CSV table of C-alpha atoms and ligand atoms in Angstrom, one decimal:
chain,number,residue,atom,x,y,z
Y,3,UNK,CA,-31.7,-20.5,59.6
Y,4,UNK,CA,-35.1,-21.7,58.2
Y,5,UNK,CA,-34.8,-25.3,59.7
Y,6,UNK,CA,-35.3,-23.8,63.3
Y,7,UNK,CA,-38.1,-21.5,62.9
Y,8,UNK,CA,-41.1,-23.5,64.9
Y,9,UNK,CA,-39.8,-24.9,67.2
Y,10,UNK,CA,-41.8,-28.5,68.0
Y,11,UNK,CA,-42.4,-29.2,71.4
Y,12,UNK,CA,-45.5,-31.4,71.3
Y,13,UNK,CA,-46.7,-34.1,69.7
Y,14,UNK,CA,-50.3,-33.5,69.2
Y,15,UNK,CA,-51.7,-31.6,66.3
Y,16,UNK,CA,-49.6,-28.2,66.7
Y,17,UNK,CA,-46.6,-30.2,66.9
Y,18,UNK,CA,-47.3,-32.0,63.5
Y,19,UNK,CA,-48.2,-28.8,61.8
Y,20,UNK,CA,-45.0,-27.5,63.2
Y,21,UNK,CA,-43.2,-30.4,62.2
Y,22,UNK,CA,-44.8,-29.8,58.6
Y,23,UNK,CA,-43.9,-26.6,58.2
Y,24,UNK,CA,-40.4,-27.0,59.1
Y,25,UNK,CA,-40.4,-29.8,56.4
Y,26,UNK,CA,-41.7,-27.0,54.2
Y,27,UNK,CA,-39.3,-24.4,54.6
Y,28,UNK,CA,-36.1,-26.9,54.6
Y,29,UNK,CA,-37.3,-28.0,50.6
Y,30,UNK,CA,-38.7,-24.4,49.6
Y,31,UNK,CA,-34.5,-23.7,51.0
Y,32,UNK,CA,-33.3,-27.1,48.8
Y,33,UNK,CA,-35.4,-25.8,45.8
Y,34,UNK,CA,-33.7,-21.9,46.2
Y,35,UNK,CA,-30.4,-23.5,46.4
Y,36,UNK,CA,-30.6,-25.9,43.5
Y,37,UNK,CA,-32.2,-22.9,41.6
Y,38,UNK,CA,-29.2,-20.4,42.4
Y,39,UNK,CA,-26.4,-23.0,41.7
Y,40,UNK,CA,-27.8,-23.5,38.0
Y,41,UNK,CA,-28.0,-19.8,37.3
Y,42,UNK,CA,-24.4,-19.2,38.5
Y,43,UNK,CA,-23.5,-22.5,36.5
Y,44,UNK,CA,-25.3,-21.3,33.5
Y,45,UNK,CA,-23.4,-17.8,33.5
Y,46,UNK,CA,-20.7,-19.8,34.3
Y,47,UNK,CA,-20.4,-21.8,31.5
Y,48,UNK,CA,-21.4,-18.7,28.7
Y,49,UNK,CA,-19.1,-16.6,30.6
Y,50,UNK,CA,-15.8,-19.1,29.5
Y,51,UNK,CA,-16.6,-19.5,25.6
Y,52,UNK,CA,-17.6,-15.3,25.5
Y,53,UNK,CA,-14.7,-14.5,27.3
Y,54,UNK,CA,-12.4,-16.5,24.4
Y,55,UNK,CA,-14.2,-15.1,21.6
Y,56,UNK,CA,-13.9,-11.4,23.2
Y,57,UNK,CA,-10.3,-11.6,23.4
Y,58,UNK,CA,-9.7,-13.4,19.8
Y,59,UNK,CA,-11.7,-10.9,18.3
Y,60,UNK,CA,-10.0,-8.4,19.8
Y,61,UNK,CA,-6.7,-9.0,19.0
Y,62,UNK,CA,-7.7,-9.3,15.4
Y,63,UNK,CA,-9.9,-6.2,15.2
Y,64,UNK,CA,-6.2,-4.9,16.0
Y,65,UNK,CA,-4.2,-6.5,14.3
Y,66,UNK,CA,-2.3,-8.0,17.4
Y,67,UNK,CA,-1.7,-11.3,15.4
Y,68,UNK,CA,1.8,-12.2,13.5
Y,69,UNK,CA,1.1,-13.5,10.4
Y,70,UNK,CA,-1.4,-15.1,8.7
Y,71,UNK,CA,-1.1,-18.9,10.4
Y,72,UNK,CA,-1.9,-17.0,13.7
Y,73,UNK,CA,-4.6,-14.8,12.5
Y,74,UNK,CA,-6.5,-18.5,11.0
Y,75,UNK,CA,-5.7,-19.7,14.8
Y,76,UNK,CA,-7.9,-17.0,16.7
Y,77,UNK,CA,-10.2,-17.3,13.9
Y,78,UNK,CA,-10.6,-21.1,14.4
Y,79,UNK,CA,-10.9,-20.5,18.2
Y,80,UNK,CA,-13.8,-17.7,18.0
Y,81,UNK,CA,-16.0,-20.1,15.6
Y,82,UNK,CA,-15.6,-23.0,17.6
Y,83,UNK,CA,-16.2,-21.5,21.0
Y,84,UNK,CA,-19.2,-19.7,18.9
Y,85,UNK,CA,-20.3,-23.2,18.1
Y,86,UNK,CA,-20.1,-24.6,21.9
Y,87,UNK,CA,-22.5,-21.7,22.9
Y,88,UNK,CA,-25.0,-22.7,20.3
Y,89,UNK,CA,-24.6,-26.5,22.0
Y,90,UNK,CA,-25.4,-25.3,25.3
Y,91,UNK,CA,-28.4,-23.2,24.2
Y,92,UNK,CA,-29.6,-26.3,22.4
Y,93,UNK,CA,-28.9,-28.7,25.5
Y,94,UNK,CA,-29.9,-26.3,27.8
Y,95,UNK,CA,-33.9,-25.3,26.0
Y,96,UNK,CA,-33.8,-29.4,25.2
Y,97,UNK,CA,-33.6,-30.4,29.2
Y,98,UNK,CA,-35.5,-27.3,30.5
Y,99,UNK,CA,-38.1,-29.1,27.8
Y,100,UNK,CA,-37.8,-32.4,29.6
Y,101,UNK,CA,-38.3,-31.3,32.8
Y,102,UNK,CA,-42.0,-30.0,31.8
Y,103,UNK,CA,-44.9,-32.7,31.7
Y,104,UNK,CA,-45.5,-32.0,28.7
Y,105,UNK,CA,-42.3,-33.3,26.4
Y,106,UNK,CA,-43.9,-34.8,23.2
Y,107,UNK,CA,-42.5,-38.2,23.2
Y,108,UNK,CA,-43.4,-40.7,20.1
Y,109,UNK,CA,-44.3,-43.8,21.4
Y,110,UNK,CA,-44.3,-47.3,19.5
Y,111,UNK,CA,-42.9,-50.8,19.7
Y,112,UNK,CA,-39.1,-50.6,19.3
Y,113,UNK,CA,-36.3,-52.7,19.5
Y,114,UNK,CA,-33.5,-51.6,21.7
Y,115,UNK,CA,-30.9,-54.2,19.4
Y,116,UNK,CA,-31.4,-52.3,16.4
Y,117,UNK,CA,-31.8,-49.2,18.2
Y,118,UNK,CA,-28.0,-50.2,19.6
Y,119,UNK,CA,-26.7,-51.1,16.2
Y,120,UNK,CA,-27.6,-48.0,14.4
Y,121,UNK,CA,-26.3,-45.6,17.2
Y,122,UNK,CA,-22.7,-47.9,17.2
Y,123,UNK,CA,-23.2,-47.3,13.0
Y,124,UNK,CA,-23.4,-43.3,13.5
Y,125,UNK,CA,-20.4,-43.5,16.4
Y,126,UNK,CA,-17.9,-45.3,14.5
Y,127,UNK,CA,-16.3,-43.1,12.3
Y,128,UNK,CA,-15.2,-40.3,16.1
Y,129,UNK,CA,-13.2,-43.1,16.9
Y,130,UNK,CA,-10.5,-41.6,14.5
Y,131,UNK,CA,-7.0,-42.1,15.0
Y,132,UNK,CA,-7.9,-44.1,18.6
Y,133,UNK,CA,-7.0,-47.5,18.8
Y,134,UNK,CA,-10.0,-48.7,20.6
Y,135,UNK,CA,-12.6,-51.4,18.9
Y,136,UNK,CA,-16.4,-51.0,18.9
Y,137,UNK,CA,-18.3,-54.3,19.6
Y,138,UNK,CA,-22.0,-54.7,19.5
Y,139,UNK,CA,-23.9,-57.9,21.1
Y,140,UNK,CA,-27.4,-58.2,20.9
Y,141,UNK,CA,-28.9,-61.3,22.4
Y,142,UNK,CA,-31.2,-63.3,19.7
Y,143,UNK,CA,-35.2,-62.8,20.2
Y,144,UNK,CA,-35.1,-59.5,22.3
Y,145,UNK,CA,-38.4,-58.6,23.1
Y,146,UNK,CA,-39.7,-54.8,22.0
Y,147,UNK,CA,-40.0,-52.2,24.6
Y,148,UNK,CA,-42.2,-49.3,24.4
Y,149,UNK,CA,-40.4,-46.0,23.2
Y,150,UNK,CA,-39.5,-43.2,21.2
Y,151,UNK,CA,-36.5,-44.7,18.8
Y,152,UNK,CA,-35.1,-41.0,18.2
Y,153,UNK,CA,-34.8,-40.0,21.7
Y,154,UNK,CA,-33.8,-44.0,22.1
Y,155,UNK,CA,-31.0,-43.4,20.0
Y,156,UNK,CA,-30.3,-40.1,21.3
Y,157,UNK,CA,-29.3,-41.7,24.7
Y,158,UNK,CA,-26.8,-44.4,23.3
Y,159,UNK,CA,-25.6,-42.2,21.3
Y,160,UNK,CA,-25.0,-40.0,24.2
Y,161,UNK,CA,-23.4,-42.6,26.1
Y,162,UNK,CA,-21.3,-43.6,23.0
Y,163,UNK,CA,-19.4,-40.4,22.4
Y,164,UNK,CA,-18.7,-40.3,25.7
Y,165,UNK,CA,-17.6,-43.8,26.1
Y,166,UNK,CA,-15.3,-43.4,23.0
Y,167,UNK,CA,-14.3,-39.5,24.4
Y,168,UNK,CA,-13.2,-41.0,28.0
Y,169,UNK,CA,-11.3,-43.8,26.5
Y,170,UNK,CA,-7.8,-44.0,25.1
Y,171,UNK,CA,-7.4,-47.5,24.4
Y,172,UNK,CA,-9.5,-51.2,24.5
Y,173,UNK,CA,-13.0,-51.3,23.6
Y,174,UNK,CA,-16.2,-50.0,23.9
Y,175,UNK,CA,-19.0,-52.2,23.9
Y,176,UNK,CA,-22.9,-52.3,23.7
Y,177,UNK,CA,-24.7,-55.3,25.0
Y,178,UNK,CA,-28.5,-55.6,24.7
Y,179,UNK,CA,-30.0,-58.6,26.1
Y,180,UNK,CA,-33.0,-59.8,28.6
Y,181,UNK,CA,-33.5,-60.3,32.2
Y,182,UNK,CA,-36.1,-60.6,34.3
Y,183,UNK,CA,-39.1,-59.5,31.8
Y,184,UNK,CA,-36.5,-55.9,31.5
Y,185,UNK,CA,-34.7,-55.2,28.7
Y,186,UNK,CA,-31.0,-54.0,29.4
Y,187,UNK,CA,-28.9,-51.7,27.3
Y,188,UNK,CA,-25.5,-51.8,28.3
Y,189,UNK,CA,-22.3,-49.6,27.2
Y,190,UNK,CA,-19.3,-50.3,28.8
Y,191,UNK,CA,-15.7,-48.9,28.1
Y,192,UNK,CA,-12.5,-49.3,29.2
Y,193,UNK,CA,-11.2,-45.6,29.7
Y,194,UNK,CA,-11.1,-43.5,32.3
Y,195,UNK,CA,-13.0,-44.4,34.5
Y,196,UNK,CA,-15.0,-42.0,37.3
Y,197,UNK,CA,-13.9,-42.1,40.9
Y,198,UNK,CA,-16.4,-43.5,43.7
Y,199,UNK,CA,-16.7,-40.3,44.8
Y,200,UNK,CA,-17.8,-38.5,42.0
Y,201,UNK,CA,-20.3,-41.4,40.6
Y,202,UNK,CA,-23.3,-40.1,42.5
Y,203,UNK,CA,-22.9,-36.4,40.8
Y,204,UNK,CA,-22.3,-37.2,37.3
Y,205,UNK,CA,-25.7,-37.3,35.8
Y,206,UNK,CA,-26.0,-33.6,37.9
Y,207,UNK,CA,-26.3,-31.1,35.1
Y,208,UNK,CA,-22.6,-29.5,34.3
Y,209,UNK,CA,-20.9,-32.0,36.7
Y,210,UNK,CA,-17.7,-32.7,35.1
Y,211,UNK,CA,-15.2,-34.7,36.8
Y,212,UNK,CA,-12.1,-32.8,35.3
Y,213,UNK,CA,-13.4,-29.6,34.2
Y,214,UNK,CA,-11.2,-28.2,32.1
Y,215,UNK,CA,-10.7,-31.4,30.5
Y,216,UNK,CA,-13.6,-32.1,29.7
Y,217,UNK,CA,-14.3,-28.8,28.4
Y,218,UNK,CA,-11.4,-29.8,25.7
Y,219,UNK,CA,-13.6,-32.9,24.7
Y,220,UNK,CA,-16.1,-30.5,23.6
Y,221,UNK,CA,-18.8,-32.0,26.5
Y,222,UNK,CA,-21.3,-29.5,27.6
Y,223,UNK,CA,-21.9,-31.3,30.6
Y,224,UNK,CA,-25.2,-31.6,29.8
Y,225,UNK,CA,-24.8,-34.8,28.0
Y,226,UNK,CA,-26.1,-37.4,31.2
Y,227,UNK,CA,-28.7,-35.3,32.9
Y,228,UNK,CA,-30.3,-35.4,29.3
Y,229,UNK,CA,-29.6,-39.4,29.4
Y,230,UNK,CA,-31.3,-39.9,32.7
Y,231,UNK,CA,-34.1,-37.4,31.8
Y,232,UNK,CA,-34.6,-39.0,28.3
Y,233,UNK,CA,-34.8,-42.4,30.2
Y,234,UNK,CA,-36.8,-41.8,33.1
Y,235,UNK,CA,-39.5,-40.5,30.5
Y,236,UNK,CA,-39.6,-43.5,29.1
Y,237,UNK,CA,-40.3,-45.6,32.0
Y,238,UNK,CA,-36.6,-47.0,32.1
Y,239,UNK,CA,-33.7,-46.2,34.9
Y,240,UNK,CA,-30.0,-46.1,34.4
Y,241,UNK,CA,-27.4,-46.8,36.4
Y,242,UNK,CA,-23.6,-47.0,36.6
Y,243,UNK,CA,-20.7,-48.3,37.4
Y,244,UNK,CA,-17.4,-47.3,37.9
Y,245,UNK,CA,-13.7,-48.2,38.2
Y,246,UNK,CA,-11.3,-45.3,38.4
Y,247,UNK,CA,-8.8,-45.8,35.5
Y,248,UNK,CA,-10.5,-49.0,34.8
Y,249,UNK,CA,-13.4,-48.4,33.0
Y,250,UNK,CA,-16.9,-47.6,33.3
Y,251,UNK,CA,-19.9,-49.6,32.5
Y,252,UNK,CA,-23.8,-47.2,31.9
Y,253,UNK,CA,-26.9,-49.9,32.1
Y,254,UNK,CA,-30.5,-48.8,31.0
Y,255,UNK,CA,-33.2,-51.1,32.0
Y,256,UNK,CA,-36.8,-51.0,30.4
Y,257,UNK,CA,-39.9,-53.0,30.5
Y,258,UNK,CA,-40.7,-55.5,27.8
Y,259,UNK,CA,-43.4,-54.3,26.1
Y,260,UNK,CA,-46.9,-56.6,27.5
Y,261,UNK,CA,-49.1,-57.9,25.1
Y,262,UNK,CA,-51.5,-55.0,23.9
Y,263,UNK,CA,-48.6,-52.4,24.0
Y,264,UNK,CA,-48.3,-50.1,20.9
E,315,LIG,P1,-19.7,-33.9,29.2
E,315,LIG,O1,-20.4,-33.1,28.2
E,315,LIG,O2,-18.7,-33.1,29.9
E,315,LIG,O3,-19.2,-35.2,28.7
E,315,LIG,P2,-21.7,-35.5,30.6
E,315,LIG,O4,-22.9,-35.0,31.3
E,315,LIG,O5,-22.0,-36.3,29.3
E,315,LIG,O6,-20.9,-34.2,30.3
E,315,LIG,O7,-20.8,-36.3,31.5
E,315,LIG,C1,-20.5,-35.7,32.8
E,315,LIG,C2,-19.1,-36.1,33.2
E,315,LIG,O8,-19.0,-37.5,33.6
E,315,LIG,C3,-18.0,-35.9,32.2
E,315,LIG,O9,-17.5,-34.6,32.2
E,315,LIG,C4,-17.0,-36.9,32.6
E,315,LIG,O10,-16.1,-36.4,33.6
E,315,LIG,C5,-17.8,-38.1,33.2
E,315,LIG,N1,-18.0,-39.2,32.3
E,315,LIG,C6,-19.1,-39.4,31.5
E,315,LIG,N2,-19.0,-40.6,30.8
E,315,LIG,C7,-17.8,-41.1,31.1
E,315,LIG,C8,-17.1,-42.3,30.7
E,315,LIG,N3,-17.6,-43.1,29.8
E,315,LIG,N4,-15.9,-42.5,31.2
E,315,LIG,C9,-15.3,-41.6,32.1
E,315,LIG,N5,-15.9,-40.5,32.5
E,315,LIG,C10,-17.2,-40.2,32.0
């Protein structure tokens, strides 16, 4: 065990560098840890979509379907479980992209209303069949913010789809408004909900609170851990709330943009 290596028995200078380098070795463990679970998650999650589109392909190569409805069916299911392993490569090189310094934001004056509005816009038409309404409420005289309006709409879009994927029935609404010199996006629905016990996990990349369901919804579980990313790089934090078969409510919160800001 690397937590019990020195042991400290003093408290003058050797103790304190044994104390420090037991501090070292416990996060150097945290950081091999973290860094084994998302290879095995990563394999994980190619290894389901390959294994479909081994067996479909299989069974067609010999001719082990029944007629022609079937054949279109394991046809169908290799293309789209090809298509969710091009989504994970694109989440996946998009968040290992975040996670440098380096991630080329566009910064100008935006405002998060519009912003809102034009992601609700693009979301509209998933709600098919559903019989849940879309409401939008943007206070009047919102002050800018300082961000990147793609990746700004990437996140409530993000937050969108998901609000509209984890929701049956009721509404999903988007509030921006002002408090306390922040400005808050807020998207709220009334579906699912996430259990207190799983709230602290689910911006954790590939946390999925039901995971084969969500894998049905066509998530990559991805989705939040780009959210918080996109958001923390823009000065902003999210947080959420929770009520199990309630509902759940996602709030960013940025600066207002101070005079001077571009
Ligand atoms: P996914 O691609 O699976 O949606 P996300 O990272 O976007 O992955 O979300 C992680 C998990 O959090 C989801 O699998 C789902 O279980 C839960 N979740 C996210 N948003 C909501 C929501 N609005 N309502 C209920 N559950 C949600």
């Amino acid at each position: 065990d690397l937590e019990a290596k020195v042991p400290v028995t003093t408290k003058d200078e050797l103790g304190f560098l044994a104390r420090s380098m037991n501090d070292l070795a416990r996060e150097l463990k945290r950081y091999q840890d973290s860094r084994r679970e998302f290879f095995s998650n990563v394999s994980h999650e190619f290894r389901t979509p390959l294994s479909y589109i081994q067996g479909y392909s299989h069974a067609l190569k010999n001719g082990l379907h029944q007629n022609e409805d079937q054949r279109q069916q394991f046809i169908h299911v290799i293309h789209d479980e090809a298509n969710r392993m091009n989504r994970l490569i694109d989440d996946l090189f998009e968040l290992s992209r975040m996670e440098e310094e380096r991630f080329p934001l566009e910064l100008e004056l935006v405002h998060l209303g519009y912003i809102a509005q034009k992601a609700v816009r693009k979301v509209r038409p998933s709600t098919g069949e559903k019989a849940i309404t879309l409401v939008t409420e943007i206070e009047e005289d919102i002050p800018d913010i300082v961000g990147d309006s793609f990746r700004l709409e990437q996140i409530f879009m993000n937050l969108l789809q998901n609000a509209v994927r984890y929701t049956e029935h009721g509404s999903v609404r988007v509030k921006v408004l002002e408090e306390n010199g922040k400005v808050k996006g807020m998207v709220s629905d009334t579906g699912s909900g996430i259990a207190s016990k799983e709230l602290p996990y689910i911006f954790e990349r590939f946390y999925r609170v039901e995971k084969s369901r969500a894998r049905d919804f066509g998530g990559t579980g991805l989705g939040l851990a780009i959210v918080k990313q996109l958001t923390e790089l823009q000065y902003g934090t999210i947080d959420v709330e929770s009520r199990h078969g309630k509902g759940t409510t996602f709030t960013l919160c940025f600066p207002e943009a101070r005079e001077g800001d571009e």
